Each structure stands twice: as C-alpha cells, then as structure tokens.
DNA sequence: CTCTGTGAAGTCATTCACAGCG
DNA sequence: CGCTGTGAATGACTTCACAGAG
C-alpha cells in the first residue's frame, strides 16, 4: 500500500468492483481471483490488482480474494458504511424523479430534503417517503438541521452557479450537478457534473460519422454477439 | 486536418466549445482567439486548437476564429444540423422526467415515443407534447414507424440488457443508458452509460477521505474564491 | 507582431511480465 | 504450482513551444 493520490478513474472502478462482488456474493461464491473477476465482467485483471493495491494487500497469493472480505474493504474505502444525507435543489421533473430513485438507498444515501424557489412547491412533500420541499433561500439552515452531506443540483443552467455558491456557503462538501454548465467551485469541494447535453451531442457525433464499417457485415444484419449476450453477468 | 480516429474526450469538448461559442454569439462577439476562449471558460488553448485541427483549419492566423463560422462547423461536425428522433424506454419517474426535459430541443433532439411494460401506462401520454407510451414489445415496429435514431434506457438494471438487445435488433445505433449496469453491445452500436451509482459512490469516497486539507484555512471558513465566482461566464 | 496549426516533450493511465509469497 | 503485488514498458492524452501564415 502506497500513499499516492488516487485517480477518480480508480474510485469509479472500485464502485464497479463492489457491484461485481455483490453479484458474486449473491450467487454464493466465496473466493475469486483477479483473473476470474476480470473475465466474468470484462475487466483487466492487472488493473483490478493495481487499483486494490493502492489501499492495502487484500488478497492471498496462490488463492485470490475472499469475496466478503473484499466487499467489506471496498465498502469501507468508498465510505459506504456511513449513511450520507442528501438534499436535492430543484423540485422539477428531474429533482422529484431523483427523490423517488431507489438507487440511493443501495449505496447508503438517504434523500432528506428538496429545495425550490417556486412558492407553489415549497411546503409540499414528494414521494412515498414524504420528503419536504423547502425554500431554497433556507438551504443553510436546513443543511445544518438535517445534517446534509451531499447535494444534488437539478435546476436550470442559469441558476446552477448561484445554487452551488449557496451550498458551498452552507458547508456542503460534495455536489452532484445535473445542470449543463461548467461551475466554479472551491478546491475543498468535490463537484461531479452529469452533463446530458454533452452525452447526447457525443451520440449525435457518432451517428453523423459512424466509424469505419466492418466489411464482414456491411448490411448491418444482426451479429452473433447481439443474439447471445453473455448471460446475466451483465446485470450489475 | 488528419484522418485519425477521434477520442470521445475530444467530442465531449467540442460540445463544450459549442456551448461557449453560443454564449459569445449571444453576447454579440464576432471573433475569438483560442487564448481568449480558453481564458474565459477555463480551458486550455492548445487543446482547443488541437481538437479543432482534427477536423479542418477553421482559424485565421494572427486573428483567431470567426464565432459564427466556428459554431456552424462544430454544429456540423457533431451532426447537430440533422434532427434526431429519440425513444425513451421506461416510463417511470426518470423516463417521464427526461421526456419533459427541454435540453433535448436545444441540441436538435425530439422525443417521439416512450415504452413500458406496465399495462397501466401503455397508451397514456406524457407531458405537454403528448408523447405516447407504447408497449415495449413493439419497439421494433415503433422504431421503424417513428424513425427513431437514438434510444434512452431508463429501466431497472436487471431489465437493461434485454431492452438493449431489443433496441439493437430494431436497428437503433445510439443509446444512452441510465441503468447502473455494464451492458454488452455490438461494435456498430454506440452506448453511453450515465451511472449515478458510480457518481454517488465516488462522491462518498471523497467525503470519507478528504484530500490533504490546505493549511491556509484549516477551519473550512469561506474562502475569497467562494464569494466571487467569476461572473456568469460560468452559466454555460 | 499575433495567432494558428503541429511536431516534440511531458504527464498520466493501462497493460505487461515476473519475482516471490503461500 | 497459482496468484498477488509491483516495477518496467507501453499507450493515451495534454501541454509546450515554435515555425510559419496573415
């Protein structure tokens, strides 16, 4: 184990590894080698070993890794053994959809508040969990009262910087931004932006300039591959 | 201009450049150098020039780029001058939120259909645009009838591979996947996955292991930076 | 002189390949 | 033996730095 700084690519992969290990555990598998893991989930075994080695020596030479131990280690590395409390700013279509999203729970996140500036929405609740919508002007107070760790920005691009500033002032250190905007942040704050515009436009690029079509199947008929996706090893 | 293959990082940035140019155009600016563009939007000027050079020589030495010309070129490169027709599979919270999302229109995308397997939902319509929800079993037919180019997967992870297979059989070549799953695809299909689980868990990692705290502001008080975000150059 | 377009240098990430532990 | 953990090799992406166009 070394004490270099860890690339976000590595932490992203740790999240993937954890998902894979959860599937293995659910299937009753007790032990796995980096090679087996790599083959089953289309990963690179050297990379798995390298990623893990940043944090410790979790394997047994000649054997591999104990599934449950490794799960526990990665869960701990990613901080998923502590519950995170989430506030969502923007109670529009996207914000409320996220408030109802179950994926949060699996990773030990709990959505505890929404915020909006629309008088009509403030005071209402969202979803079965009855999550309350607060006035966005009261972020600081609610962040404190509800002990919010993580914020989600689901407002129009033009309001995103203002909202981020408010969240940073309130002491929020981790923010997931869905607004298609490049935001300025303090260096002690972690900001991840999910930019749908960029994703869509990149897809469009691909449609406009399809890569050199393989000569083996010029008509675009269904390939073998499509008909036989490798089992449900894909259902992570 | 060379004919190498273009990295997705480059196409992502082209989308960003286009957004920046749109702002400049809206502000009435006619001409811009790579340096001016870089400084204004926190980019690297050499990278801008390199990215553009893959596709042609759009600038004038000693002057820079004509904003409107460059906009037109990038719009063309990204294929945004052709309308793309989008089908969304999964008419749950996320699917309907996306159907109502305005960001599509700006990039010349039109959502023309939703799909679900829930009897209760099939036949209903969503949003002001009255987009119809079809039976997911009829994807192939509807893709043909509605000339759908791009699909969005907004179903639970366990159903995502099945849905992708159906879409590929139906001839869809570009797919945006929101299910937290690693999917197998044919090489002639472009798949972009937006994995919220990975994003959240990476944020959690950051909270669990905050990077070496700068000694200048140990108490985490507000920094100058936070109080003075650089104008609305951020509102892309 | 300014700014583009681009080889060359530099940085960062992935993959190889093997010493050495169990 | 088989497999981990890891230096060394390769590859990918970014930034530098400058020749040459305007």
Coordinates of C-alpha atoms (C1' of nucleotides) in Angstrom, one line a residue:
Chain A
X1 CA 0.0 0.0 0.0
X2 CA 1.3 3.4 -1.0
X3 CA 0.1 6.8 -0.2
X4 CA -0.2 8.4 -3.6
X5 CA -3.2 10.3 -4.6
X6 CA -5.9 8.2 -6.2
X7 CA -7.3 9.0 -9.6
X8 CA -11.1 9.3 -9.9
X9 CA -10.9 6.6 -12.6
X10 CA -9.7 4.3 -9.8
X11 CA -12.6 5.2 -7.5
X12 CA -15.1 4.8 -10.3
X13 CA -13.7 1.3 -10.9
X14 CA -13.9 0.4 -7.2
X15 CA -17.6 1.2 -7.4
X16 CA -17.8 -1.3 -10.3
X17 CA -15.8 -3.9 -8.5
X18 CA -18.1 -3.7 -5.5
X19 CA -21.1 -4.2 -7.7
X20 CA -19.5 -7.3 -9.2
X21 CA -18.6 -8.7 -5.8
X22 CA -22.1 -8.2 -4.6
X23 CA -23.3 -10.3 -7.5
X24 CA -20.8 -13.0 -6.8
X25 CA -21.8 -13.0 -3.1
X26 CA -25.5 -13.2 -4.1
X27 CA -24.5 -16.3 -6.2
X28 CA -22.9 -17.8 -3.2
X29 CA -19.3 -17.5 -4.4
X30 CA -16.8 -17.3 -1.6
X31 CA -13.5 -16.6 -3.3
X32 CA -12.4 -15.1 -6.5
X33 CA -9.1 -14.4 -8.3
X34 CA -8.5 -11.1 -10.2
X35 CA -8.4 -13.1 -13.4
X36 CA -11.8 -14.7 -12.7
X37 CA -13.3 -11.4 -11.9
X38 CA -11.8 -9.8 -14.9
X39 CA -13.0 -12.5 -17.3
X40 CA -16.5 -12.5 -15.9
X41 CA -17.1 -8.8 -16.1
X42 CA -14.9 -7.7 -19.0
X43 CA -12.3 -6.0 -16.8
X44 CA -8.5 -6.1 -16.8
X45 CA -7.0 -8.3 -14.0
X46 CA -3.8 -6.2 -13.7
X47 CA -5.9 -3.1 -13.2
X48 CA -8.0 -4.7 -10.5
X49 CA -4.9 -5.7 -8.6
X50 CA -3.3 -2.3 -9.1
X51 CA -6.5 -0.4 -8.0
X52 CA -6.8 -2.6 -4.9
X53 CA -3.1 -2.3 -4.1
X54 CA -3.4 1.4 -3.6
X55 CA -5.4 0.7 -0.4
X56 CA -3.8 -2.4 1.0
X57 CA -3.0 -6.1 0.4
X58 CA -6.4 -7.8 0.4
X59 CA -5.6 -11.0 -1.4
X60 CA -3.9 -14.2 -0.7
X61 CA -1.2 -15.3 -3.2
X62 CA -2.0 -18.5 -4.9
X63 CA -5.6 -18.2 -4.0
X64 CA -7.2 -14.8 -4.7
X65 CA -9.6 -12.6 -2.7
X66 CA -12.3 -13.6 -0.2
X67 CA -15.4 -12.1 -1.7
X68 CA -16.9 -11.0 1.6
X69 CA -13.7 -9.5 2.9
X70 CA -13.1 -7.6 -0.3
X71 CA -16.6 -6.3 -0.3
X72 CA -16.1 -5.0 3.3
X73 CA -12.8 -3.4 2.4
X74 CA -14.2 -1.6 -0.7
X75 CA -17.3 -0.6 1.2
X76 CA -15.1 1.0 3.8
X77 CA -12.7 2.6 1.3
X78 CA -15.7 4.2 -0.5
X79 CA -17.1 5.4 2.8
X80 CA -20.3 3.5 2.1
X81 CA -20.5 2.2 5.7
X82 CA -21.6 5.7 6.8
X83 CA -25.0 7.0 5.8
X84 CA -24.9 10.1 3.7
X85 CA -27.8 12.6 3.8
X86 CA -28.8 14.1 0.5
X87 CA -30.5 17.4 -0.3
X88 CA -31.8 17.9 -3.8
X89 CA -32.0 21.5 -5.1
X90 CA -34.7 21.9 -7.8
X91 CA -38.1 20.1 -7.3
X92 CA -38.9 20.0 -11.0
X93 CA -39.3 16.8 -13.1
X94 CA -35.7 15.7 -12.6
X95 CA -35.4 16.6 -8.9
X96 CA -38.6 14.8 -8.0
X97 CA -37.6 11.8 -10.2
X98 CA -34.3 11.6 -8.3
X99 CA -36.1 12.0 -4.9
X100 CA -38.0 8.8 -5.8
X101 CA -35.0 7.0 -7.1
X102 CA -34.2 3.8 -5.2
X103 CA -30.6 3.6 -6.3
X104 CA -29.6 6.0 -3.5
X105 CA -30.6 3.5 -0.7
X106 CA -28.4 0.7 -2.0
X107 CA -25.4 2.9 -1.6
X108 CA -26.4 4.1 1.9
X109 CA -27.6 7.5 0.7
X110 CA -30.9 9.0 2.1
X111 CA -32.7 11.9 0.4
X112 CA -33.8 14.1 3.3
X113 CA -34.9 17.4 1.7
X114 CA -35.7 19.1 -1.6
X115 CA -35.4 22.8 -2.3
X116 CA -37.1 25.1 -4.8
X117 CA -37.9 28.8 -5.3
X118 CA -41.4 28.2 -6.6
X119 CA -44.0 29.3 -4.0
X120 CA -46.4 26.7 -5.3
X121 CA -44.0 23.9 -4.4
X122 CA -42.5 25.0 -1.1
X123 CA -44.1 23.2 1.8
X124 CA -45.3 20.2 -0.3
X125 CA -43.9 16.8 0.0
X126 CA -42.6 14.4 -2.6
X127 CA -43.0 10.6 -3.0
X128 CA -43.9 7.9 -0.5
X129 CA -41.2 9.0 1.8
X130 CA -42.9 12.4 2.1
X131 CA -39.7 14.4 1.6
X132 CA -40.4 18.0 2.2
X133 CA -39.7 20.8 -0.2
X134 CA -38.0 23.8 1.4
X135 CA -37.5 27.4 0.2
X136 CA -34.1 27.4 -1.5
X137 CA -33.3 30.6 0.5
X138 CA -33.1 28.5 3.6
X139 CA -30.5 26.0 2.4
X140 CA -28.0 26.9 5.0
X141 CA -30.5 26.4 7.9
X142 CA -31.9 23.1 6.5
X143 CA -28.4 21.8 5.7
X144 CA -27.5 22.3 9.3
X145 CA -30.8 21.0 10.8
X146 CA -30.9 17.9 8.5
X147 CA -27.2 17.3 8.6
X148 CA -27.0 17.2 4.8
X149 CA -23.6 15.9 3.4
X150 CA -24.3 15.7 -0.3
X151 CA -26.3 18.0 -2.5
X152 CA -27.8 17.4 -6.0
X153 CA -28.3 20.3 -8.3
X154 CA -31.3 19.8 -10.6
X155 CA -32.0 23.4 -11.6
X156 CA -31.7 25.2 -15.0
X157 CA -28.2 26.0 -16.1
X158 CA -28.6 29.8 -15.5
X159 CA -29.3 29.2 -11.8
X160 CA -26.7 26.5 -11.1
X161 CA -23.7 28.7 -10.1
X162 CA -25.9 30.6 -7.7
X163 CA -27.2 27.4 -6.1
X164 CA -23.7 26.0 -5.9
X165 CA -22.4 29.1 -4.1
X166 CA -25.3 28.8 -1.6
X167 CA -24.5 25.1 -1.0
X168 CA -20.8 25.8 -0.5
X169 CA -21.6 28.6 2.0
X170 CA -23.8 26.2 3.8
X171 CA -20.8 23.9 4.2
X172 CA -21.8 21.2 1.7
X173 CA -18.6 19.4 0.5
X174 CA -19.9 17.0 -2.2
X175 CA -22.2 18.0 -5.0
X176 CA -23.7 16.2 -8.0
X177 CA -24.6 18.6 -10.7
X178 CA -27.1 17.9 -13.5
X179 CA -27.2 21.3 -15.0
X180 CA -25.4 21.6 -18.3
X181 CA -23.0 24.3 -17.0
X182 CA -19.3 24.5 -16.1
X183 CA -19.3 25.6 -12.5
X184 CA -16.6 27.3 -10.4
X185 CA -16.0 25.7 -7.0
X186 CA -13.7 26.0 -4.0
X187 CA -10.9 23.4 -4.1
X188 CA -12.2 21.8 -0.9
X189 CA -15.5 20.9 -2.5
X190 CA -16.0 17.8 -4.7
X191 CA -18.2 18.5 -7.7
X192 CA -19.3 15.9 -10.2
X193 CA -21.3 17.0 -13.2
X194 CA -23.5 14.8 -15.2
X195 CA -24.0 16.7 -18.4
X196 CA -26.7 15.2 -20.6
X197 CA -26.1 17.7 -23.3
X198 CA -22.5 16.6 -23.8
X199 CA -23.6 12.9 -23.7
X200 CA -26.3 13.5 -26.3
X201 CA -24.1 15.5 -28.6
X202 CA -21.4 12.9 -28.5
X203 CA -24.0 10.3 -29.5
X204 CA -25.0 12.6 -32.3
X205 CA -21.4 12.8 -33.5
X206 CA -21.3 9.1 -33.7
X207 CA -24.4 8.9 -35.8
X208 CA -23.1 11.6 -38.1
X209 CA -19.7 9.9 -38.5
X210 CA -20.1 6.1 -38.0
X211 CA -16.7 4.5 -37.6
X212 CA -15.3 2.6 -40.5
X213 CA -17.9 -0.1 -41.1
X214 CA -16.5 -3.5 -40.7
X215 CA -16.5 -5.2 -44.1
X216 CA -17.7 -8.5 -42.6
X217 CA -21.3 -7.4 -42.2
X218 CA -22.0 -4.5 -44.5
X219 CA -25.8 -4.7 -44.3
X220 CA -25.8 -4.2 -40.6
X221 CA -27.6 -7.5 -40.0
X222 CA -27.7 -8.9 -36.5
X223 CA -24.4 -10.3 -35.4
X224 CA -23.9 -13.4 -33.3
X225 CA -22.9 -11.2 -30.5
X226 CA -26.2 -9.5 -30.3
X227 CA -28.1 -12.7 -30.1
X228 CA -26.0 -14.1 -27.3
X229 CA -25.2 -11.5 -24.8
X230 CA -23.0 -13.3 -22.2
X231 CA -25.6 -14.5 -19.7
X232 CA -26.7 -12.1 -17.0
X233 CA -23.2 -11.4 -15.9
X234 CA -24.2 -8.1 -17.4
X235 CA -26.9 -7.3 -15.0
X236 CA -24.8 -5.5 -12.5
Chain B
X1 CA -6.7 18.0 -41.0
X2 CA -5.8 14.4 -40.4
X3 CA -7.9 11.3 -40.6
X4 CA -7.1 9.7 -37.3
X5 CA -9.8 8.4 -35.1
X6 CA -11.2 10.9 -32.7
X7 CA -11.3 10.3 -28.9
X8 CA -14.5 10.7 -27.1
X9 CA -12.8 13.2 -24.9
X10 CA -12.4 15.4 -28.0
X11 CA -16.1 15.1 -28.9
X12 CA -17.1 15.9 -25.4
X13 CA -15.0 19.1 -25.5
X14 CA -16.4 20.0 -28.9
X15 CA -19.8 20.1 -27.3
X16 CA -18.4 22.4 -24.6
X17 CA -16.8 24.7 -27.1
X18 CA -20.1 25.0 -29.0
X19 CA -21.8 26.0 -25.8
X20 CA -19.2 28.6 -25.2
X21 CA -19.4 29.9 -28.7
X22 CA -23.2 30.2 -28.4
X23 CA -22.7 32.4 -25.3
X24 CA -20.2 34.6 -27.2
X25 CA -22.6 34.9 -30.1
X26 CA -25.4 35.8 -27.8
X27 CA -23.2 38.5 -26.4
X28 CA -22.6 39.8 -29.9
X29 CA -18.9 38.8 -30.1
X30 CA -17.9 38.2 -33.7
X31 CA -14.3 36.9 -33.4
X32 CA -12.3 35.0 -30.8
X33 CA -8.8 33.6 -30.4
X34 CA -8.2 30.2 -28.8
X35 CA -6.5 32.0 -26.0
X36 CA -9.4 34.3 -25.3
X37 CA -11.8 31.3 -25.4
X38 CA -9.6 29.3 -23.0
X39 CA -9.2 32.1 -20.5
X40 CA -12.8 32.9 -20.4
X41 CA -14.0 29.4 -19.9
X42 CA -11.1 27.7 -18.0
X43 CA -9.9 25.7 -21.0
X44 CA -6.5 25.1 -22.5
X45 CA -5.9 27.0 -25.7
X46 CA -3.6 24.4 -27.2
X47 CA -6.2 21.8 -26.7
X48 CA -8.8 23.8 -28.4
X49 CA -6.6 24.3 -31.4
X50 CA -5.7 20.6 -31.5
X51 CA -9.3 19.4 -31.1
X52 CA -10.4 21.7 -34.0
X53 CA -7.4 20.8 -36.2
X54 CA -8.6 17.2 -36.4
X55 CA -11.5 18.4 -38.5
X56 CA -10.1 21.2 -40.6
X57 CA -8.4 24.6 -40.5
X58 CA -11.1 26.9 -39.2
X59 CA -9.0 29.8 -37.9
X60 CA -7.1 32.7 -39.4
X61 CA -3.5 33.1 -38.2
X62 CA -2.9 36.4 -36.5
X63 CA -6.7 36.8 -35.9
X64 CA -8.4 33.8 -34.4
X65 CA -11.8 32.2 -35.2
X66 CA -15.0 33.8 -36.5
X67 CA -17.6 32.9 -33.9
X68 CA -20.4 32.1 -36.2
X69 CA -18.3 30.2 -38.7
X70 CA -16.9 28.0 -36.0
X71 CA -20.3 27.5 -34.5
X72 CA -21.5 26.3 -37.8
X73 CA -18.5 24.0 -38.3
X74 CA -18.9 22.4 -34.8
X75 CA -22.6 22.0 -35.3
X76 CA -21.9 20.2 -38.5
X77 CA -19.2 18.0 -37.0
X78 CA -21.4 16.9 -34.2
X79 CA -24.2 16.3 -36.6
X80 CA -26.5 18.7 -34.8
X81 CA -27.8 20.1 -38.1
X82 CA -29.9 17.0 -38.5
X83 CA -32.8 16.3 -36.2
X84 CA -32.5 13.2 -34.1
X85 CA -35.6 11.3 -33.0
X86 CA -35.5 9.9 -29.5
X87 CA -37.3 7.0 -27.9
X88 CA -37.2 6.5 -24.2
X89 CA -37.6 3.0 -22.8
X90 CA -39.0 3.1 -19.2
X91 CA -41.9 5.5 -18.4
X92 CA -41.2 5.6 -14.7
X93 CA -40.0 8.7 -12.8
X94 CA -36.8 9.1 -14.7
X95 CA -38.2 8.3 -18.1
X96 CA -41.0 10.8 -17.8
X97 CA -38.7 13.4 -16.4
X98 CA -36.5 13.0 -19.4
X99 CA -39.5 13.2 -21.8
X100 CA -40.2 16.6 -20.3
X101 CA -36.6 17.7 -20.4
X102 CA -36.1 20.8 -22.5
X103 CA -32.4 20.3 -23.0
X104 CA -33.1 17.9 -25.9
X105 CA -34.6 20.5 -28.1
X106 CA -31.6 22.8 -27.9
X107 CA -29.4 20.1 -29.4
X108 CA -32.0 19.3 -32.1
X109 CA -33.3 16.1 -30.4
X110 CA -37.0 15.4 -30.4
X111 CA -38.5 12.8 -28.0
X112 CA -41.1 11.0 -30.1
X113 CA -42.0 7.9 -28.1
X114 CA -41.9 6.2 -24.7
X115 CA -42.0 2.5 -24.0
X116 CA -43.0 0.5 -20.9
X117 CA -44.2 -3.0 -20.0
X118 CA -46.8 -1.8 -17.5
X119 CA -50.3 -2.3 -18.8
X120 CA -51.4 0.7 -16.7
X121 CA -49.1 3.1 -18.6
X122 CA -49.3 1.8 -22.1
X123 CA -51.5 4.0 -24.2
X124 CA -51.2 7.0 -22.0
X125 CA -49.3 10.2 -23.0
X126 CA -46.7 12.2 -21.2
X127 CA -46.2 15.9 -20.9
X128 CA -47.4 18.9 -22.8
X129 CA -46.1 17.4 -26.0
X130 CA -48.5 14.4 -25.5
X131 CA -45.8 11.8 -26.2
X132 CA -47.4 8.4 -26.3
X133 CA -46.3 5.4 -24.2
X134 CA -46.1 2.2 -26.3
X135 CA -45.8 -1.5 -25.3
X136 CA -42.1 -2.3 -25.0
X137 CA -42.7 -5.4 -27.0
X138 CA -43.4 -3.3 -30.0
X139 CA -40.1 -1.4 -30.1
X140 CA -39.1 -2.7 -33.4
X141 CA -42.3 -1.6 -35.1
X142 CA -42.4 1.8 -33.5
X143 CA -38.7 2.5 -34.1
X144 CA -39.4 1.9 -37.8
X145 CA -42.7 3.9 -37.9
X146 CA -41.3 6.8 -35.9
X147 CA -37.8 6.7 -37.5
X148 CA -36.2 6.6 -34.1
X149 CA -32.4 7.2 -34.2
X150 CA -31.5 7.4 -30.5
X151 CA -32.8 5.5 -27.5
X152 CA -32.6 6.2 -23.8
X153 CA -32.7 3.3 -21.4
X154 CA -34.5 4.3 -18.1
X155 CA -35.4 0.9 -16.7
X156 CA -34.1 -1.1 -13.7
X157 CA -30.7 -2.6 -14.1
X158 CA -32.0 -6.2 -14.3
X159 CA -34.0 -5.3 -17.5
X160 CA -31.4 -3.2 -19.2
X161 CA -29.6 -5.8 -21.2
X162 CA -32.9 -7.2 -22.5
X163 CA -34.0 -3.8 -23.5
X164 CA -30.7 -3.0 -25.2
X165 CA -30.9 -6.2 -27.2
X166 CA -34.3 -5.3 -28.4
X167 CA -33.2 -1.9 -29.4
X168 CA -30.2 -3.2 -31.3
X169 CA -32.4 -5.7 -33.1
X170 CA -34.7 -2.8 -34.1
X171 CA -31.7 -1.1 -35.7
X172 CA -31.1 1.6 -33.1
X173 CA -27.4 2.7 -33.3
X174 CA -27.1 5.2 -30.5
X175 CA -28.2 4.5 -26.9
X176 CA -27.9 6.5 -23.7
X177 CA -28.2 4.2 -20.7
X178 CA -29.2 5.3 -17.2
X179 CA -29.3 1.8 -15.7
X180 CA -26.4 1.1 -13.3
X181 CA -25.3 -1.9 -15.3
X182 CA -22.5 -2.8 -17.6
X183 CA -24.1 -3.8 -20.9
X184 CA -22.8 -5.9 -23.8
X185 CA -23.3 -4.3 -27.2
X186 CA -22.5 -4.8 -30.8
X187 CA -19.5 -2.9 -32.0
X188 CA -21.5 -0.9 -34.5
X189 CA -23.7 0.5 -31.7
X190 CA -22.7 3.5 -29.6
X191 CA -23.6 3.2 -26.0
X192 CA -23.1 5.9 -23.4
X193 CA -23.9 5.0 -19.8
X194 CA -24.7 7.6 -17.1
X195 CA -24.1 5.6 -14.0
X196 CA -25.5 7.5 -10.9
X197 CA -24.3 4.8 -8.6
X198 CA -20.7 5.3 -9.6
X199 CA -21.0 9.1 -9.4
X200 CA -22.5 8.9 -5.9
X201 CA -20.0 6.4 -4.6
X202 CA -17.2 8.5 -5.9
X203 CA -18.6 11.5 -4.0
X204 CA -18.8 9.3 -0.9
X205 CA -15.1 8.3 -1.3
X206 CA -14.2 12.0 -1.3
X207 CA -16.2 12.6 1.8
X208 CA -14.6 9.6 3.5
X209 CA -11.1 10.7 2.5
X210 CA -10.9 14.4 2.0
X211 CA -7.7 15.3 0.2
X212 CA -4.9 16.8 2.3
X213 CA -6.6 19.9 3.9
X214 CA -4.7 23.1 2.9
X215 CA -3.1 24.6 5.9
X216 CA -4.2 28.1 4.9
X217 CA -7.8 27.7 6.0
X218 CA -7.9 24.8 8.5
X219 CA -11.3 25.7 9.9
X220 CA -13.0 25.5 6.5
X221 CA -14.2 29.0 6.6
X222 CA -15.4 30.6 3.4
X223 CA -12.7 31.5 1.0
X224 CA -12.4 34.5 -1.1
X225 CA -13.0 32.3 -4.1
X226 CA -16.4 31.2 -3.0
X227 CA -17.6 34.8 -2.6
X228 CA -16.5 35.9 -6.0
X229 CA -17.3 33.3 -8.6
X230 CA -16.1 34.7 -11.9
X231 CA -19.1 36.5 -13.3
X232 CA -21.6 34.5 -15.3
X233 CA -19.1 33.2 -17.6
X234 CA -20.0 30.0 -15.8
X235 CA -23.5 29.8 -16.9
X236 CA -22.9 27.7 -20.0
Chain C
dC1 C1' 3.6 41.3 -34.5
dT2 C1' -0.4 37.9 -33.3
dC3 C1' -2.3 33.7 -33.5
dT4 C1' -2.9 29.2 -35.8
dG5 C1' -1.6 24.5 -36.6
dT6 C1' 1.5 20.9 -35.1
dG7 C1' 5.7 18.2 -34.0
dA8 C1' 8.0 17.1 -29.7
dA9 C1' 8.0 16.8 -24.8
dG10 C1' 5.7 15.8 -20.8
dT11 C1' 2.2 13.7 -17.9
dC12 C1' -0.9 10.4 -16.6
dA13 C1' -3.2 5.7 -17.2
dT14 C1' -3.2 1.0 -18.6
dT15 C1' -1.1 -3.3 -19.6
dC16 C1' 2.7 -6.4 -19.4
dA17 C1' 5.5 -9.6 -17.2
dC18 C1' 7.6 -11.6 -13.4
dA19 C1' 9.7 -12.0 -8.6
dG20 C1' 8.3 -14.0 -4.8
dC21 C1' 4.6 -15.5 -1.2
dG22 C1' 1.6 -19.0 0.3
Chain D
dC1 C1' 2.3 -24.8 -8.5
dG2 C1' -1.2 -20.3 -9.0
dC3 C1' -1.9 -15.9 -7.8
dT4 C1' -0.8 -11.4 -5.8
dG5 C1' 1.6 -7.2 -5.8
dT6 C1' 4.5 -4.2 -8.5
dG7 C1' 8.4 -2.3 -11.3
dA8 C1' 9.0 -1.5 -16.1
dA9 C1' 7.0 -0.9 -20.8
dT10 C1' 3.6 0.8 -23.5
dG11 C1' 0.0 3.7 -24.8
dA12 C1' -3.2 7.7 -24.4
dC13 C1' -4.0 12.3 -23.6
dT14 C1' -2.3 17.1 -22.6
dT15 C1' 0.7 20.8 -22.7
dC16 C1' 4.7 23.2 -24.5
dA17 C1' 6.9 25.7 -27.8
dC18 C1' 7.7 27.3 -32.2
dA19 C1' 7.6 27.6 -37.4
dG20 C1' 5.2 30.0 -40.5
dA21 C1' 0.8 32.3 -42.3
dG22 C1' -1.6 36.5 -42.4

